[in-house]
Coordinates of N, CA and C in Angstrom, one line a residue:
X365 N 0.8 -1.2 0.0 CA 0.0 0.0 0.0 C 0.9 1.2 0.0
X366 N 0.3 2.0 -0.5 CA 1.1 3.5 -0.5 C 0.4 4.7 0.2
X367 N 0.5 5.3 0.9 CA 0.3 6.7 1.6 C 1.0 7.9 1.2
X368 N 0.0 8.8 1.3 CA 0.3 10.1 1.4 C 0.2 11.0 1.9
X369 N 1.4 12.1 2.8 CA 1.0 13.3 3.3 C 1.7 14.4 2.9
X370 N 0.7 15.6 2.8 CA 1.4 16.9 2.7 C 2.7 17.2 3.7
X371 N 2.6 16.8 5.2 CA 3.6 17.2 5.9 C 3.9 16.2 6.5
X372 N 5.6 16.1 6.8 CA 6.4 15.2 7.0 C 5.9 14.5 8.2
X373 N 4.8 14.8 9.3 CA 5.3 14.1 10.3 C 3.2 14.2 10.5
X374 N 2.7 14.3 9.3 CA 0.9 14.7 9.5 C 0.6 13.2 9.0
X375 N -1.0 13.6 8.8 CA -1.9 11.9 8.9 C -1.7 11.4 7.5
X376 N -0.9 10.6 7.4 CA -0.8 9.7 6.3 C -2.1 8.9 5.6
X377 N -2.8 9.0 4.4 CA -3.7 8.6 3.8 C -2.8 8.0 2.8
X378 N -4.4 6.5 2.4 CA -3.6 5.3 1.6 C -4.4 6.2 0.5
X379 N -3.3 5.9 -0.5 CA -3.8 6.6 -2.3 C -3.7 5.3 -3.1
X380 N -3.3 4.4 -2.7 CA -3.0 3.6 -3.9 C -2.5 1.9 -3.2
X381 N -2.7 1.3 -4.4 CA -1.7 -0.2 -3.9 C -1.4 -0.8 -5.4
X382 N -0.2 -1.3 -5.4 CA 0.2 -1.7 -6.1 C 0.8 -3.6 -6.5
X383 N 1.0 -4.0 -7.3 CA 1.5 -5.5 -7.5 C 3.3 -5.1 -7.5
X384 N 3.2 -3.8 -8.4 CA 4.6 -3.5 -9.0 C 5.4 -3.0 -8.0
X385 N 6.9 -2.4 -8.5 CA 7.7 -2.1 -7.7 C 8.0 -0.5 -8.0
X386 N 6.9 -0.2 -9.2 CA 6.6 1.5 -9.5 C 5.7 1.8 -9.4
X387 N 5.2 3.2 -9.1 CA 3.9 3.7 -9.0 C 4.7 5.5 -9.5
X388 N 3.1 6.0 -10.2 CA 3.3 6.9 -10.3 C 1.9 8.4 -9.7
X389 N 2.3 9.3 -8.8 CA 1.3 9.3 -8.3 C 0.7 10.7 -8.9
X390 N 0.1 10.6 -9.6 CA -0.5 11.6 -11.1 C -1.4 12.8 -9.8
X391 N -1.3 12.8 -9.3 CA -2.6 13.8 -8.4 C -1.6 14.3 -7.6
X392 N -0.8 15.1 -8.0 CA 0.3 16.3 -7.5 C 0.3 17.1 -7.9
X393 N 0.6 18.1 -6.9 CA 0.9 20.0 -8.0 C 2.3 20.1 -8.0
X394 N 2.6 21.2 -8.6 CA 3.9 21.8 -8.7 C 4.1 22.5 -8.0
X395 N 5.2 22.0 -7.3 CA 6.1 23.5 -6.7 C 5.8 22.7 -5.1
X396 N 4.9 21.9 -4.7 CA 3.9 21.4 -3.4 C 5.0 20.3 -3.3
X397 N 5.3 20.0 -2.0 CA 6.2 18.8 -1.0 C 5.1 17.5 -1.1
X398 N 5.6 16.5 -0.9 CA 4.5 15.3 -0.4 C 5.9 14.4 0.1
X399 N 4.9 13.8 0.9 CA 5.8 12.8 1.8 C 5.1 11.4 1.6
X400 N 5.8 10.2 1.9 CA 4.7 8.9 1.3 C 5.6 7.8 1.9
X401 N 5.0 7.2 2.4 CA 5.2 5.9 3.5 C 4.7 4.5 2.7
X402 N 5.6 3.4 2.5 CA 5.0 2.1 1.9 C 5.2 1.0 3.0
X403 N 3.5 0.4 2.8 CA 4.0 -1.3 3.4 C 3.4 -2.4 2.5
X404 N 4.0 -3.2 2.6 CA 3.7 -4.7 2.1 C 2.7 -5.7 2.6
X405 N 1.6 -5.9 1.6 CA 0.9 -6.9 2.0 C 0.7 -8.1 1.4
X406 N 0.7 -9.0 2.1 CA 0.6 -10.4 1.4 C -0.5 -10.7 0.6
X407 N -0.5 -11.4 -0.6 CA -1.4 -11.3 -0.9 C -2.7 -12.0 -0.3
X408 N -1.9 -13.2 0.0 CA -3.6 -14.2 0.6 C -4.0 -13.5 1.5
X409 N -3.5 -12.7 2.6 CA -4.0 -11.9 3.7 C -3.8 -10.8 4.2
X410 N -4.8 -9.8 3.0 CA -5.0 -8.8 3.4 C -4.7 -8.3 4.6
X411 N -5.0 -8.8 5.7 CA -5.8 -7.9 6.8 C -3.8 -8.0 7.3
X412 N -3.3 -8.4 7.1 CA -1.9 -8.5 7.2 C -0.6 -7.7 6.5
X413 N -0.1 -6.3 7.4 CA 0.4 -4.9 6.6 C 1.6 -5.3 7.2
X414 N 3.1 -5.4 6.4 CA 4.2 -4.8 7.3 C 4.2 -3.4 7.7
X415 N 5.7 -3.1 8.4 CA 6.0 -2.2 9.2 C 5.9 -1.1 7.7
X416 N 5.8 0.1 8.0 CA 6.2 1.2 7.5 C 7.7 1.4 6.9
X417 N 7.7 1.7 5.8 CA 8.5 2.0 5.4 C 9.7 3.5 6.0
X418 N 10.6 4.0 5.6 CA 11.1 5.2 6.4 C 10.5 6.2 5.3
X419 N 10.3 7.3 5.2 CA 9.5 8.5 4.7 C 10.2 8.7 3.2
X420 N 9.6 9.2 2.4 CA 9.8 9.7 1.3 C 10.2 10.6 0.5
X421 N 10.2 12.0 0.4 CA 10.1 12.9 0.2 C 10.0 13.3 -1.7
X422 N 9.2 14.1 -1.9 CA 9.5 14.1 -3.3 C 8.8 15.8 -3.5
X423 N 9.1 16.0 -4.4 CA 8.5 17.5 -4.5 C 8.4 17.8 -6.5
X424 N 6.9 18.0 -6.2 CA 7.0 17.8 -8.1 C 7.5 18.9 -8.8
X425 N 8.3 18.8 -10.0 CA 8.6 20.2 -10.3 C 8.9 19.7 -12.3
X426 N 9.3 20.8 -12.6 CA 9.0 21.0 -14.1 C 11.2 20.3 -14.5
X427 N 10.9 19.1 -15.1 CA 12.8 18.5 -15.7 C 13.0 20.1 -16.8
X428 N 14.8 20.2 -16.2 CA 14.8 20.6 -17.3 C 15.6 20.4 -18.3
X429 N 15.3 21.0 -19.6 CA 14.8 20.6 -21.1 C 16.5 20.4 -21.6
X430 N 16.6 19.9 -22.2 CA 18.2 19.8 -23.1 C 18.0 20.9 -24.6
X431 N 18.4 21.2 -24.8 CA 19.0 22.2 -26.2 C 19.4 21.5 -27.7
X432 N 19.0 20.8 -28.3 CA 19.5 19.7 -29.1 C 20.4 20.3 -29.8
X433 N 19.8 21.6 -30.3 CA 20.6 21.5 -31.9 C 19.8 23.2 -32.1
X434 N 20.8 23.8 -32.7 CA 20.6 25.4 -33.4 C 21.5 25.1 -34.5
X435 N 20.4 25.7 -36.0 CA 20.8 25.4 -37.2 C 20.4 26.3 -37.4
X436 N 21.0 27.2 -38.7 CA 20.8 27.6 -39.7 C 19.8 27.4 -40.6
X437 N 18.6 28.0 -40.7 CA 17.6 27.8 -41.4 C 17.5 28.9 -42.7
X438 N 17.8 29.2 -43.7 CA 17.5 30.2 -44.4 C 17.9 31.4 -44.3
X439 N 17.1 32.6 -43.6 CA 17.6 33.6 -43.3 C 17.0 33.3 -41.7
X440 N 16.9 32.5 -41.4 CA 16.3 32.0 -39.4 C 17.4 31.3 -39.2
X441 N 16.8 31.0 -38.0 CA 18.0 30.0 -37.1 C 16.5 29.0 -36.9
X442 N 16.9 28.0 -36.3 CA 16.3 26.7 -35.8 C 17.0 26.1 -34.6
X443 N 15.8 26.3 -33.5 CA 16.5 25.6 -32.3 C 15.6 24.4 -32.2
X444 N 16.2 23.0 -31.7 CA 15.1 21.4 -31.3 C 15.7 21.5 -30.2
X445 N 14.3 21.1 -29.6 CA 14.6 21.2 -28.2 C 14.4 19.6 -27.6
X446 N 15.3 18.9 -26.2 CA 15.0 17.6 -26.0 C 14.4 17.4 -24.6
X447 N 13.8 16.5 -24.1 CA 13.3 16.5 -23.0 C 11.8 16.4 -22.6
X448 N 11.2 16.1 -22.0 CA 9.7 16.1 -21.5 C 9.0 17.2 -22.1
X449 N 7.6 16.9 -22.7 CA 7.2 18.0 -23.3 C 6.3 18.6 -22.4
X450 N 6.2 20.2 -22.4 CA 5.4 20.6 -21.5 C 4.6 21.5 -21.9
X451 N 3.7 22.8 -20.9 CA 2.8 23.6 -22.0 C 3.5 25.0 -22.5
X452 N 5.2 24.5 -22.1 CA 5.5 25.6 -23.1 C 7.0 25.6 -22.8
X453 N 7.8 26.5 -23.4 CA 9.6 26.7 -23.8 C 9.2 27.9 -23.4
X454 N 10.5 28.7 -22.8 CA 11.0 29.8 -23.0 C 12.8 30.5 -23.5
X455 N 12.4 31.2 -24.4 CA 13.8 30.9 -25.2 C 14.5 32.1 -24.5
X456 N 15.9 32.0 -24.6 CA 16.8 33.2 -24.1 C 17.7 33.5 -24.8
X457 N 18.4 34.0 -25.7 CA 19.6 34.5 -26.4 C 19.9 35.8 -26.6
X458 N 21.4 35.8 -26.9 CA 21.9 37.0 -26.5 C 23.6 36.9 -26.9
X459 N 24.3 38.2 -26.7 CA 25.3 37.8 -27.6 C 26.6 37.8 -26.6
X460 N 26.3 37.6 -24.7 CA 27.0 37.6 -24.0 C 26.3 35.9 -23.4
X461 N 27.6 35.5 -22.7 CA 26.8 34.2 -21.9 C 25.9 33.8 -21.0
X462 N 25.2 32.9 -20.9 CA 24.5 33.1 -19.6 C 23.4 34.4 -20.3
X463 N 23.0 34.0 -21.2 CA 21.9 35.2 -21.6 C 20.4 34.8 -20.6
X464 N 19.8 36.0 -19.7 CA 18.9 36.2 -18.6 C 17.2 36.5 -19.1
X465 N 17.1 37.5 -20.6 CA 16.4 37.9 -20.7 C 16.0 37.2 -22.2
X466 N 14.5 36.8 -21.8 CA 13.5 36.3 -22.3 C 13.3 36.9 -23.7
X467 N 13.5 36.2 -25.0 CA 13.3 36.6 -26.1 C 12.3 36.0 -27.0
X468 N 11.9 34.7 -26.2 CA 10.5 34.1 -27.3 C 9.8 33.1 -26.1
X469 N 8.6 33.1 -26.5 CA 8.0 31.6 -25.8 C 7.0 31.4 -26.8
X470 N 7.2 29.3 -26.7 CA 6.3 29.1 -27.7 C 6.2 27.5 -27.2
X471 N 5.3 26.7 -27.7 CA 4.8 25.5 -27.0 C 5.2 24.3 -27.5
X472 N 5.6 24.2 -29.2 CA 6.2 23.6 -29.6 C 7.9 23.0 -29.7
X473 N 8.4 22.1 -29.4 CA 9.7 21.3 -29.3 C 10.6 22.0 -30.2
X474 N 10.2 22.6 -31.3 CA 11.5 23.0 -32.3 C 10.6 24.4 -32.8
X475 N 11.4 26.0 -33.2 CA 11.0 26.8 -33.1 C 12.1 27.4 -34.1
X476 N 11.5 28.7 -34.6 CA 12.7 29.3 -36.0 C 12.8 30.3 -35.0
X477 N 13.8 31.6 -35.3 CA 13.7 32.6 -34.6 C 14.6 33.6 -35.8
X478 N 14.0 35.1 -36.0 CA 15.2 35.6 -36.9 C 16.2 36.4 -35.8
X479 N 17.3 36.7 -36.3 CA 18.4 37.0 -35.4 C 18.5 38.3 -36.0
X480 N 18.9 39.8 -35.2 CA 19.1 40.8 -35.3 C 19.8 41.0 -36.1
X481 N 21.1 40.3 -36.4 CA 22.2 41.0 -37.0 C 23.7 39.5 -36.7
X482 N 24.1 39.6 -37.9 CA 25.3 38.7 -37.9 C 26.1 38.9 -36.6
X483 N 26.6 37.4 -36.2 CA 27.4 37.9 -35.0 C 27.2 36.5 -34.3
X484 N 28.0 36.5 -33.0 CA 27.7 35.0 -32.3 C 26.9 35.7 -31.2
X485 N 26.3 34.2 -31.0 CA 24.9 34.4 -30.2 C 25.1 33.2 -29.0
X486 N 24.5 33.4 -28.0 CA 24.7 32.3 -26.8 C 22.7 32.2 -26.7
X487 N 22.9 30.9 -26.7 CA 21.0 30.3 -26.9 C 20.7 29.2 -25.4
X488 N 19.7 29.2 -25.1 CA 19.4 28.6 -23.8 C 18.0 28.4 -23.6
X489 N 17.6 27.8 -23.1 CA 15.4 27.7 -22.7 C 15.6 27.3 -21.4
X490 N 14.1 27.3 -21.1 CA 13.5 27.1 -19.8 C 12.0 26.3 -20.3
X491 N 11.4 24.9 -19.6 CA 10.4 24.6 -19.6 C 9.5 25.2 -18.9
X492 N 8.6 25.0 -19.3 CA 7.1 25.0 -18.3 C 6.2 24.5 -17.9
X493 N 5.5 24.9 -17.3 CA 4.4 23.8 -16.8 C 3.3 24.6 -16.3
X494 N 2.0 25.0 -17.1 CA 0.8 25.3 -16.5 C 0.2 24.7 -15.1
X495 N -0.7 25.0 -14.4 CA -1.8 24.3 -13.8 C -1.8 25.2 -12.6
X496 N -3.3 25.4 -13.0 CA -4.5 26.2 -11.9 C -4.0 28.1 -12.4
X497 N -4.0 28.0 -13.7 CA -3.5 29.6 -13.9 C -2.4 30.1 -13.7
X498 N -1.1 29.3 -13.0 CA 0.0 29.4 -12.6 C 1.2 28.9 -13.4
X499 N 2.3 29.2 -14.0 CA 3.4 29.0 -14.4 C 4.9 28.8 -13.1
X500 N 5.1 27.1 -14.2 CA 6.0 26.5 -13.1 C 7.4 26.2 -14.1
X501 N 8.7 26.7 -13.5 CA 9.4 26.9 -14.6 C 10.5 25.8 -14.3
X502 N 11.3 25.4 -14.9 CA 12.4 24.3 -15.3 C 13.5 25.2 -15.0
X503 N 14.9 24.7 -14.4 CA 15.9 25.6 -13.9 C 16.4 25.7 -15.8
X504 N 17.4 26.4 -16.2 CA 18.2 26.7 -17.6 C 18.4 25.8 -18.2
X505 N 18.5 25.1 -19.5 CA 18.8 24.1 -20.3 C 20.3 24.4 -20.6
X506 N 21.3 23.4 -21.1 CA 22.2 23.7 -21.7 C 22.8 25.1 -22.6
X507 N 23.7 25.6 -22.5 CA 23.5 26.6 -23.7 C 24.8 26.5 -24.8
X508 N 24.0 26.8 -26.3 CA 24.8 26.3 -27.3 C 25.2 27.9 -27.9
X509 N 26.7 27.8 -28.2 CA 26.9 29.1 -29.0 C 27.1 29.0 -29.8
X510 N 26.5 29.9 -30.5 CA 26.2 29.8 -32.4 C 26.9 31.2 -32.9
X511 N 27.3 31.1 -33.9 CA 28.1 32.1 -34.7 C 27.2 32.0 -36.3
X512 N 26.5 33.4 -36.5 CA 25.6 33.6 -37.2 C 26.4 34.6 -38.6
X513 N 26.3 34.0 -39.8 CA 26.6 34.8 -40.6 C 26.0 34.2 -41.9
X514 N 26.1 35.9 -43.0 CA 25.3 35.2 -44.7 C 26.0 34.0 -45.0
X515 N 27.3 33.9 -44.8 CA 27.5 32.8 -45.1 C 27.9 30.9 -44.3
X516 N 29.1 31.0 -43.4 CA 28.8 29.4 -43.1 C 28.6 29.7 -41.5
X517 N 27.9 29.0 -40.8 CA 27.8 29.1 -39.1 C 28.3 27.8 -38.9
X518 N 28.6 28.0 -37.2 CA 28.8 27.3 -36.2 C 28.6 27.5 -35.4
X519 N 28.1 26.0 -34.8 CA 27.5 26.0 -33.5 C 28.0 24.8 -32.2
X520 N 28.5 25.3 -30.6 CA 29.0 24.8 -30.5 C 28.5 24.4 -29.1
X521 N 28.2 23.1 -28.5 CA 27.8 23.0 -27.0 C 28.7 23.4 -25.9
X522 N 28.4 24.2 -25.0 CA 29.0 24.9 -24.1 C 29.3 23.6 -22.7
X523 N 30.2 23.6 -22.6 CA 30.4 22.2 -21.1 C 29.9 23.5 -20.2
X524 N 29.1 22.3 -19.0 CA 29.1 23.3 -18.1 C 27.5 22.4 -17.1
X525 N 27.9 23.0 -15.8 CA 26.6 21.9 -15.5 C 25.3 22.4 -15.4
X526 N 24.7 21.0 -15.9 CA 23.4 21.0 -15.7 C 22.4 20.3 -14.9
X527 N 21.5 21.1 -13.9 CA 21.0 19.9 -12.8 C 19.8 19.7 -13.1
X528 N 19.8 18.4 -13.3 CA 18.5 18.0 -13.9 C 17.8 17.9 -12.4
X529 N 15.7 18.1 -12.4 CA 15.7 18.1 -11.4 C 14.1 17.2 -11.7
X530 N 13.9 16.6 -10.5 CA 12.8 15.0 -10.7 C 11.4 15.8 -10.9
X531 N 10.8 15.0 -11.6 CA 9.4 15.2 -11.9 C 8.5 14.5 -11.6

């Protein structure tokens, strides 16, 4: 059986039981703590729980997104984006690193964008995640620097860390 509570040490309620050794527990918000206690029951007898498991902790939140690939599209650029899809990207570029300020949002996985002016560019996103009217955002994705011109670009993955975070 599985339980759940809002606070670490409050009344634990059973949500679920399982055969398996996964469960996934779809009735969470974002951004909200939960705590979750498992025991084992036999099958031929029910009425027969082990001990409590030691506590849980998990806290739902928005993975964040990987940067695939920035191409040259025509007179656009092309960014694919990898990772969980959500109800939305937010793009960031800029021609210093670590660019902060928000230049596109859009909902789909791969996106064109036209660029100001020839020159190298540092590119980055953030996921999202709607629910209840509220935006829940993914910490920075990778960021790829791209050198934009009429004629040949390069684009190059920046080392550097990235903390992916549980969903």
């Amino acid at each position: 059986k599985i339980y759940r509570s809002e606070e670490e040490y409050g009344e634990y309620k059973p949500i679920n039981s399982t055969e398996g050794t996964t469960y996934t527990d779809s009735d969470v918000s974002f951004g909200k703590q939960y705590y979750y206690k498992l025991t084992t029951v036999p099958k031929d007898d029910t009425s027969l729980e082990s001990l409590e498991t030691n506590i849980i902790k998990h806290k739902r939140s928005v993975s964040t997104p990987t940067l695939k690939s920035v191409e040259k599209e025509g007179s656009r650029v092309k960014l694919t984006i990898g990772g969980d899809k959500y109800s939305g990207y937010v793009l960031y570029y800029g021609t210093s690193k670590n660019p902060t300020t928000a230049q596109a949002t859009f909902s789909a996985k791969t996106v064109e964008v036209s660029l100001p002016k020839h020159g190298t560019y540092y590119f980055r996103v953030k996921s999202y995640a709607t629910q209840d009217d509220k935006n829940y955002y993914s910490d920075y994705s990778n960021q790829i620097k791209f050198s934009y011109s009429s004629g040949t670009t390069t684009s190059t993955t920046l080392k550097g860390t990235v903390t992916p975070t549980v969903k």
